[in-house]
């Protein structure tokens, strides 16, 4: 079994987000970049599924050389090899098109992404890949098991779940529950240095969207405390001032 | 050229987030001085289709075939793209629900259309551009996204746009569509409804509790408060990790992101990963016995007090308010 896992390189959750160039770009100074947490779940599940049948897990990422440590981390966790498409990931369609161009003739049984990246939170790449490769896609997957060359996937729906049976190949965006996070061990970290990391040049793709500016949301006005003995006052505030009940 | 809105239905009924999408799409159509076409896929009753006029639809198209009763993203994306071409639509609006997250990107690829997911504003059309805002960096920032393609897709964030009632007379027509067998390779084996509880992503009010509740046996009062307020129940990550509550209720960075009008957090300290999933809530109320809990920093209203004392009082106060 051959699995491709798409990973992105994102600012750590605890990072303070600021912008430069007239609020048009993320200010990278002092930002700690990490492997996107949802992509780590995808990678963990891919490793579990291939361990059982001696398969391979390739990780792919669209970015410049500064993101190589994130790919090495994925190799340390247990990916077989890594591919970096050498380009700035300018929008979801650009990224999905690059990955589809690489994957289309490689015979992957399954392509996994995180359900979303924690930077742009778009949740778009999985379904775009499915459409570009003309194969089924499940965007928010809670569980993946395999029977022969068929996947049994649980998808999150409002107020429940849906169970799907999908023949290989397919794309799935993984959410919490698919696998537990894996922490690389010393052997993995040492081995990651010598595993293959191939750099591929990008294909030409036009963006469909462009972020022209960022703003930080207005901070909430400081909290208005209500005495624990006067909960009626809270109800009054929620009804008459905030008008939410 | 028209605006097209796709309204999601489940078991023959439209969802509230779908009506919000119609109201929003009507506002976009008004900005562009054009008409609004609504599309329903699945077996929705005629009266319900016609009622979309009340939210501004000028025309309602329905595709009602046996194999389309349940959501199949490939087939639905093919239908919507076909309607866009036949009706000469330039803008597609849908809600940013779990299903539409698997649908909108497929339509975007088919139509080479730029997509803004989780739109929180109407488009700004100044200088001949088309710019829509959405939340990024787990709601730590807002992006102004320009769509540069001729066809544009907007997936509306739940609770971001109020329902607006109008009185258009909507004409209902059946849209004939020949489905393609290759769009049905993913088979639905079963649909499991967790319960009849209010679904978390759509909820206008969410009552959420954390480790401060001390154990799963103490959730009765949380459920009672939620039921009184018509709210969905949620929890923090440590609670679902400890299996006190199901994973479906976990809100936060790796769980569900919610954007209700009112979020009430009880006994949750407010780790940054939790706040990332709730910070686009309109009003946040925090109840915690630790006055230094970080959650108070992002709250609108707070009560410093023990959940086991405050929540029963709150239940009594809500009962009194409701009567």
XYZ file of C-alpha atoms in Angstrom:
568
model
C 0.000 0.000 0.000
C 1.234 3.461 -0.962
C 0.000 6.482 0.956
C 0.722 10.143 0.239
C 0.377 12.538 3.181
C 0.189 16.279 2.476
C 1.706 18.426 5.188
C 1.886 22.107 5.873
C 4.197 24.238 7.895
C 2.269 26.578 10.208
C 2.899 29.020 13.058
C 2.725 27.324 16.462
C -0.638 27.721 18.181
C 0.832 29.785 20.984
C 2.547 32.240 18.604
C 1.430 35.839 18.629
C 0.340 36.687 15.085
C 1.452 40.055 13.673
C 1.720 41.431 10.131
C 4.157 43.512 8.080
C 4.179 45.523 4.826
C 1.055 47.495 5.622
C -0.647 44.446 7.156
C -0.421 42.502 3.900
C 1.958 39.721 5.009
C 2.484 37.559 8.073
C 5.421 38.775 10.125
C 7.654 35.684 10.336
C 10.083 37.262 12.796
C 10.184 35.256 15.995
C 7.468 32.849 14.796
C 8.012 29.186 15.652
C 6.832 27.047 12.719
C 5.542 23.526 13.302
C 4.088 20.593 11.396
C 0.339 21.282 11.214
C -1.283 19.259 14.068
C -4.047 17.800 11.866
C -1.444 16.682 9.318
C 0.394 14.905 12.133
C -2.754 12.860 12.793
C -2.940 11.993 9.078
C 0.710 10.939 9.128
C 0.251 8.859 12.288
C -2.681 6.969 10.745
C -0.799 6.455 7.461
C 2.107 4.905 9.376
C -0.243 2.601 11.327
C -1.989 1.449 8.150
C 1.227 0.758 6.217
C 3.099 -0.890 9.106
C 0.677 -3.792 8.948
C 1.347 -4.443 5.262
C 4.850 -3.221 4.626
C 3.656 -0.220 2.652
C 5.217 3.203 2.138
C 4.281 6.671 3.320
C 5.447 9.635 1.244
C 5.020 13.123 2.690
C 4.631 16.073 0.344
C 4.796 19.774 1.059
C 4.664 22.968 -0.994
C 7.165 25.505 0.323
C 10.680 26.881 0.133
C 13.864 25.412 1.666
C 13.197 27.106 5.029
C 10.465 24.502 5.634
C 12.775 21.469 5.358
C 12.927 20.991 9.173
C 9.167 20.286 9.120
C 9.675 17.613 6.438
C 12.539 16.107 8.481
C 10.205 15.995 11.483
C 7.702 14.017 9.386
C 10.497 11.625 8.368
C 11.495 11.273 12.030
C 7.918 10.378 12.956
C 8.116 7.561 10.411
C 7.472 8.657 6.799
C 9.428 6.668 4.209
C 10.426 9.590 2.002
C 9.642 13.264 1.474
C 8.931 15.535 -1.473
C 9.084 19.315 -1.381
C 7.582 21.274 -4.232
C 9.688 24.382 -4.406
C 7.191 27.252 -4.405
C 5.377 29.675 -2.124
C 1.979 28.182 -1.223
C -0.062 31.150 -2.431
C -3.606 29.758 -2.207
C -5.370 26.417 -1.682
C -5.959 25.903 -5.411
C -2.275 26.500 -6.161
C -1.220 23.982 -3.483
C -3.770 21.343 -4.515
C -2.768 21.714 -8.176
C 0.925 21.205 -7.345
C 0.202 18.070 -5.314
C -2.187 16.700 -7.957
C 0.423 17.245 -10.686
C 2.934 15.229 -8.646
C 0.521 12.486 -7.555
C -1.417 11.821 -10.734
C 0.800 9.056 -12.175
C 2.355 7.671 -8.961
C -0.320 5.098 -8.096
C -1.046 6.154 -4.504
C -3.829 4.115 -2.904
C -4.764 6.901 -0.562
C -3.949 10.584 -0.145
C -4.358 12.056 3.333
C -4.362 15.684 4.453
C -5.214 17.239 7.797
C -8.818 18.436 7.925
C -7.459 21.983 7.806
C -4.253 23.881 8.448
C -4.209 26.005 11.581
C -3.005 29.073 9.656
C -5.606 29.685 6.952
C -8.148 27.177 8.346
C -9.559 26.607 4.872
C -10.192 22.843 4.785
C -10.051 23.057 0.987
C -7.062 21.042 -0.248
C -8.554 17.539 0.321
C -11.683 18.107 -1.777
C -9.752 20.091 -4.417
C -7.319 17.177 -4.772
C -10.232 14.776 -5.145
C -11.691 16.863 -7.936
C -8.353 17.472 -9.691
C -7.597 13.723 -9.658
C -11.252 12.789 -10.298
C -11.455 10.474 -7.266
C -13.704 10.501 -4.157
C -12.822 12.767 -1.242
C -13.987 12.964 2.364
C -13.181 16.264 4.020
C -13.639 15.703 7.746
C -12.769 12.107 8.508
C -12.991 10.753 12.072
C -11.953 7.166 11.389
C -10.210 5.206 8.615
C -9.969 1.425 8.407
C -9.016 -0.749 5.458
C -10.511 -3.962 4.092
C -8.474 -5.211 1.125
C -8.393 -2.325 -1.328
C -11.384 -0.521 0.150
C -11.466 2.151 2.822
C -14.183 2.407 5.461
C -14.360 6.006 6.555
C -16.419 7.832 9.144
C -17.276 11.386 8.244
C -18.452 14.060 10.652
C -21.918 15.453 9.940
C -23.982 17.899 12.002
C -25.334 15.895 14.928
C -23.870 12.521 13.981
C -21.651 10.626 11.620
C -21.825 8.989 8.215
C -20.024 5.758 7.353
C -18.699 5.526 3.783
C -17.235 2.613 1.846
C -14.780 3.833 -0.782
C -12.552 1.806 -3.118
C -8.914 2.946 -3.563
C -7.813 5.522 -4.542
C -9.401 8.307 -2.492
C -8.518 11.474 -0.574
C -9.350 12.011 3.109
C -8.916 15.042 5.370
C -8.308 13.723 8.859
C -9.656 15.090 12.144
C -9.021 14.192 15.751
C -9.909 10.569 16.466
C -8.257 9.065 13.354
C -5.030 8.309 15.270
C -3.053 9.435 18.289
C -0.153 11.796 17.772
C 3.202 10.001 17.434
C 6.297 11.381 19.108
C 9.493 10.676 17.165
C 11.991 8.487 19.038
C 15.775 8.844 18.887
C 16.092 6.171 16.210
C 13.544 8.008 14.078
C 15.335 11.321 14.502
C 18.713 9.822 13.560
C 17.222 7.941 10.602
C 15.419 11.041 9.288
C 18.753 12.635 8.334
C 19.458 10.023 5.698
C 15.961 9.395 4.341
C 15.348 10.836 0.851
C 13.997 14.396 0.574
C 13.428 15.218 -3.082
C 12.882 18.782 -4.308
C 10.585 19.145 -7.307
C 10.030 22.346 -9.280
C 6.492 23.728 -9.358
C 4.133 23.548 -12.338
C 2.551 26.753 -13.576
C -0.810 27.463 -11.942
C -2.779 30.697 -11.659
C -4.175 31.652 -8.273
C -7.903 32.138 -7.890
C -7.700 34.177 -4.687
C -5.284 36.634 -3.117
C -5.137 37.930 0.450
C -4.733 41.680 0.131
C -4.783 42.624 3.793
C -5.019 41.282 7.331
C -6.449 42.833 10.435
C -6.476 41.716 14.025
C -9.947 41.563 15.556
C -10.827 44.321 17.976
C -10.005 43.066 21.468
C -13.030 42.329 23.590
C -13.722 45.092 26.047
C -12.558 43.933 29.443
C -14.749 41.403 31.177
C -17.706 42.645 33.185
C -17.848 40.599 36.376
C -21.132 39.713 38.009
C -21.243 38.674 41.657
C -21.872 34.959 42.166
C -24.836 35.845 44.357
C -26.483 37.939 41.635
C -26.917 35.607 38.665
C -30.190 37.402 37.819
C -28.032 40.322 36.785
C -26.225 38.131 34.254
C -29.542 37.068 32.710
C -30.559 40.725 32.536
C -27.285 41.674 30.801
C -27.572 38.815 28.303
C -31.181 39.725 27.517
C -31.201 43.529 27.577
C -27.612 44.574 26.816
C -26.085 41.770 24.715
C -29.498 40.685 23.340
C -28.434 37.075 22.925
C -31.213 35.390 24.934
C -25.900 36.922 -14.732
C -27.412 35.814 -11.412
C -26.451 34.761 -7.920
C -26.973 31.080 -7.087
C -27.505 29.810 -3.547
C -27.402 26.119 -2.676
C -29.514 25.246 0.379
C -28.536 22.124 2.234
C -31.248 19.773 3.447
C -31.246 16.683 5.630
C -34.082 14.174 5.616
C -36.166 16.480 3.438
C -35.813 19.570 5.640
C -33.729 22.664 5.013
C -31.164 23.583 7.645
C -31.109 26.939 9.417
C -27.621 27.637 8.063
C -29.181 27.226 4.604
C -31.717 30.005 5.253
C -28.879 32.236 6.439
C -27.133 31.508 3.138
C -30.280 32.553 1.215
C -30.548 35.844 3.130
C -26.851 36.523 2.565
C -27.064 35.615 -1.131
C -30.049 37.964 -1.502
C -27.973 40.804 -0.053
C -25.184 39.990 -2.551
C -27.731 39.911 -5.408
C -29.060 43.309 -4.297
C -25.524 44.735 -4.285
C -25.099 43.576 -7.872
C -28.628 44.496 -8.888
C -29.455 41.015 -10.052
C -31.802 38.149 -9.220
C -31.322 35.198 -6.883
C -31.694 31.579 -7.968
C -31.947 28.981 -5.183
C -31.079 25.310 -5.649
C -32.253 22.368 -3.554
C -31.012 18.817 -4.061
C -32.987 16.016 -2.404
C -36.642 15.412 -1.592
C -37.814 18.711 -0.086
C -41.589 19.380 -0.093
C -42.978 21.937 -2.587
C -44.262 24.286 0.114
C -40.808 24.437 1.688
C -39.248 25.146 -1.718
C -41.732 27.941 -2.397
C -41.080 29.393 1.077
C -37.508 30.237 0.007
C -39.124 33.302 -1.579
C -39.615 34.571 1.977
C -35.831 34.914 2.215
C -35.449 36.491 -1.207
C -35.193 33.736 -3.832
C -36.700 34.779 -7.196
C -36.533 31.293 -8.632
C -36.122 27.900 -6.966
C -34.654 24.940 -8.812
C -35.054 21.464 -7.413
C -33.287 18.234 -8.298
C -35.163 15.363 -6.734
C -33.914 11.919 -7.694
C -33.758 8.728 -5.689
C -29.936 8.465 -5.823
C -29.534 12.076 -4.627
C -31.572 11.856 -1.419
C -28.384 11.659 0.647
C -25.441 13.994 0.197
C -22.803 12.743 -2.278
C -20.206 15.454 -2.763
C -19.056 14.443 -6.265
C -22.573 14.240 -7.700
C -23.763 17.389 -5.909
C -20.716 19.346 -7.144
C -21.470 18.237 -10.716
C -25.108 19.386 -10.451
C -24.266 22.760 -8.929
C -21.626 23.422 -11.582
C -24.115 22.520 -14.298
C -26.724 24.915 -12.848
C -24.121 27.699 -12.691
C -23.482 27.278 -16.430
C -27.150 26.900 -17.489
C -28.351 29.825 -15.373
C -25.351 31.987 -16.227
C -24.430 32.560 -12.567
C -21.365 34.492 -11.526
C -21.595 33.940 -7.782
C -22.341 30.769 -5.803
C -23.282 30.986 -2.117
C -23.517 28.055 0.278
C -23.081 27.557 4.015
C -19.738 26.528 5.486
C -21.114 23.310 6.998
C -19.278 19.979 7.340
C -20.805 18.718 4.093
C -20.259 21.937 2.155
C -16.566 21.875 3.157
C -16.343 18.730 1.070
C -18.456 20.234 -1.708
C -17.411 23.855 -2.308
C -13.751 23.087 -3.168
C -14.861 20.540 -5.787
C -17.131 23.166 -7.402
C -14.233 25.639 -7.245
C -12.036 23.290 -9.273
C -14.780 22.445 -11.806
C -15.531 26.117 -12.447
C -12.006 27.488 -11.901
C -13.640 29.713 -9.306
C -12.020 31.363 -6.295
C -13.546 30.232 -2.989
C -13.749 32.096 0.311
C -14.573 29.630 3.075
C -16.192 30.888 6.268
C -17.129 34.284 4.802
C -18.047 36.770 7.541
C -18.825 39.864 5.432
C -20.631 40.893 2.279
C -18.281 41.476 -0.658
C -16.621 44.866 -0.902
C -16.877 45.869 -4.559
C -14.782 49.060 -4.375
C -12.282 49.708 -7.213
C -13.809 46.940 -9.332
C -12.485 44.295 -6.932
C -14.399 41.571 -5.111
C -13.126 41.264 -1.539
C -14.642 39.177 1.268
C -13.423 38.772 4.850
C -12.869 35.496 6.692
C -11.236 34.380 9.933
C -7.675 33.008 9.757
C -4.999 31.855 12.217
C -7.711 30.229 14.357
C -9.577 33.554 14.620
C -6.495 35.444 15.780
C -6.771 37.503 12.578
C -9.163 38.425 9.775
C -8.092 38.190 6.124
C -9.401 40.363 3.294
C -9.520 37.873 0.433
C -9.789 39.094 -3.140
C -11.322 36.622 -5.577
C -9.633 37.138 -8.932
C -11.541 34.582 -11.054
C -14.701 35.415 -13.068
C -16.874 32.984 -11.048
C -16.790 33.384 -7.270
C -17.845 31.018 -4.468
C -18.706 32.167 -0.952
C -19.192 29.667 1.893
C -20.946 31.565 4.685
C -19.881 31.081 8.296
C -22.807 29.898 10.489
C -24.412 32.672 12.599
C -22.470 35.366 10.698
C -25.481 36.762 8.852
C -28.988 37.314 10.206
C -32.071 35.901 8.531
C -33.886 38.639 6.602
C -37.489 37.990 5.656
C -38.847 39.524 2.453
C -41.774 38.614 0.254
C -40.557 37.494 -3.152
C -42.819 35.143 -5.074
C -40.504 32.296 -5.936
C -41.157 30.188 -9.011
C -40.338 26.518 -8.424
C -38.939 24.510 -11.338
C -37.464 21.045 -11.623
C -33.912 21.014 -12.956
C -33.381 17.948 -15.106
C -30.044 16.362 -14.547
C -28.536 13.134 -15.798
C -26.294 11.802 -13.030
C -22.984 10.196 -13.869
C -22.335 6.773 -12.349
C -18.674 7.560 -11.678
C -19.798 10.226 -9.182
C -21.181 7.504 -6.906
C -18.084 5.388 -6.130
C -18.213 6.432 -2.460
C -21.109 4.431 -0.998
C -22.943 5.531 2.128
C -23.105 2.501 4.392
C -25.004 4.138 7.225
C -25.854 7.473 8.802
C -25.682 7.476 12.584
C -27.528 10.243 14.384
C -25.846 10.949 17.714
C -29.156 12.085 19.184
C -31.875 14.667 18.681
C -29.735 17.189 20.477
C -29.014 20.557 18.883
C -26.052 20.278 16.539
C -22.997 22.062 17.871
C -21.723 23.889 14.752
C -25.182 25.363 14.017
C -26.108 26.254 17.586
C -26.904 29.867 18.476
C -26.109 29.193 22.127
C -23.486 26.751 23.430
C -23.086 25.666 27.065
C -19.634 24.164 27.543
C -17.995 22.633 30.582
C -14.513 21.524 31.557
C -12.516 19.724 34.202
C -13.965 22.029 36.857
C -17.018 19.766 36.787
C -14.885 17.029 38.401
C -16.538 14.043 36.704
C -19.029 12.857 34.075
C -21.698 12.277 36.710
C -21.989 16.045 37.186
C -23.079 16.890 33.628
C -26.797 16.732 34.470
C -26.918 20.408 35.441
C -25.014 21.387 32.273
C -27.528 19.516 30.119
C -30.422 21.043 32.062
C -29.082 24.578 31.583
C -28.498 23.906 27.875
C -32.004 22.505 27.399
C -33.532 25.564 29.083
C -31.590 27.919 26.805
C -32.108 25.851 23.644
C -28.348 25.426 23.557
C -25.956 22.724 22.381
C -23.660 21.038 24.929
C -19.889 21.151 24.469
C -16.755 20.349 26.455
C -13.030 21.023 26.620
C -10.331 18.636 25.322
C -9.262 17.173 28.711
C -12.887 16.189 29.285
C -13.259 14.306 25.997
C -9.751 12.823 26.374
C -10.824 11.419 29.754
C -13.960 9.999 28.064
C -16.230 11.952 30.386
C -17.981 13.215 27.261
C -17.927 12.094 23.583
C -15.333 13.557 21.176
C -18.171 15.087 19.131
C -18.643 17.631 21.913
C -15.022 18.764 22.051
C -14.626 22.364 20.913
C -11.228 23.895 20.391
C -8.334 23.798 18.014
C -8.378 20.090 17.223
C -12.098 19.690 17.829
C -15.036 21.662 16.506
C -14.871 25.400 15.882
C -18.038 27.183 16.937
C -19.318 30.701 16.319
C -22.527 30.998 18.357
C -24.161 34.209 19.545
C -23.540 33.119 23.136
C -20.863 30.778 24.507
C -21.040 29.915 28.206
C -17.863 28.284 29.549
C -18.171 26.595 32.924
C -15.114 25.304 34.778
C -12.842 25.734 31.722
C -9.582 27.559 32.379
C -9.195 28.763 28.787
C -6.117 27.156 27.239
C -5.147 28.906 24.005
C -6.153 25.782 22.008
C -9.660 25.959 23.469
C -10.025 29.694 22.875
C -8.953 29.186 19.234
C -12.140 27.189 18.693
C -14.552 29.628 20.323
C -13.154 33.127 19.906
C -15.461 34.079 17.064
C -18.455 33.673 19.402
C -20.318 36.979 19.695
C -20.662 36.954 23.493
C -18.570 34.827 25.868
C -19.581 34.179 29.483
C -17.039 32.531 31.776
C -17.863 30.890 35.095
C -14.778 29.774 36.996
C -13.771 29.669 40.634
C -10.243 30.812 39.786
C -10.311 34.586 39.238
C -6.971 34.299 37.406
C -8.243 31.785 34.819
C -7.008 33.034 31.401
C -10.499 32.619 29.927
C -11.655 35.772 31.765
C -9.305 37.807 29.527
C -11.377 37.055 26.431
C -14.795 37.004 28.136
C -17.520 39.628 27.909
C -19.151 38.628 31.187
C -17.783 36.573 34.039
C -18.733 35.093 37.365
C -15.984 34.122 39.777
C -17.493 31.232 41.677
C -17.813 27.506 42.090
C -19.748 25.844 39.253
C -21.643 23.659 41.725
C -23.053 26.786 43.386
C -23.415 29.099 40.388
C -24.965 26.737 37.817
C -28.010 25.712 39.933
C -28.654 29.406 40.633
C -28.317 30.145 36.938
C -30.798 27.368 36.110
C -33.299 28.890 38.564
C -32.721 32.360 37.093
C -33.229 31.148 33.515
C -36.438 29.349 34.570
C -37.695 32.560 36.157
C -36.707 34.550 33.053
C -38.432 32.100 30.680
C -41.673 32.249 32.620
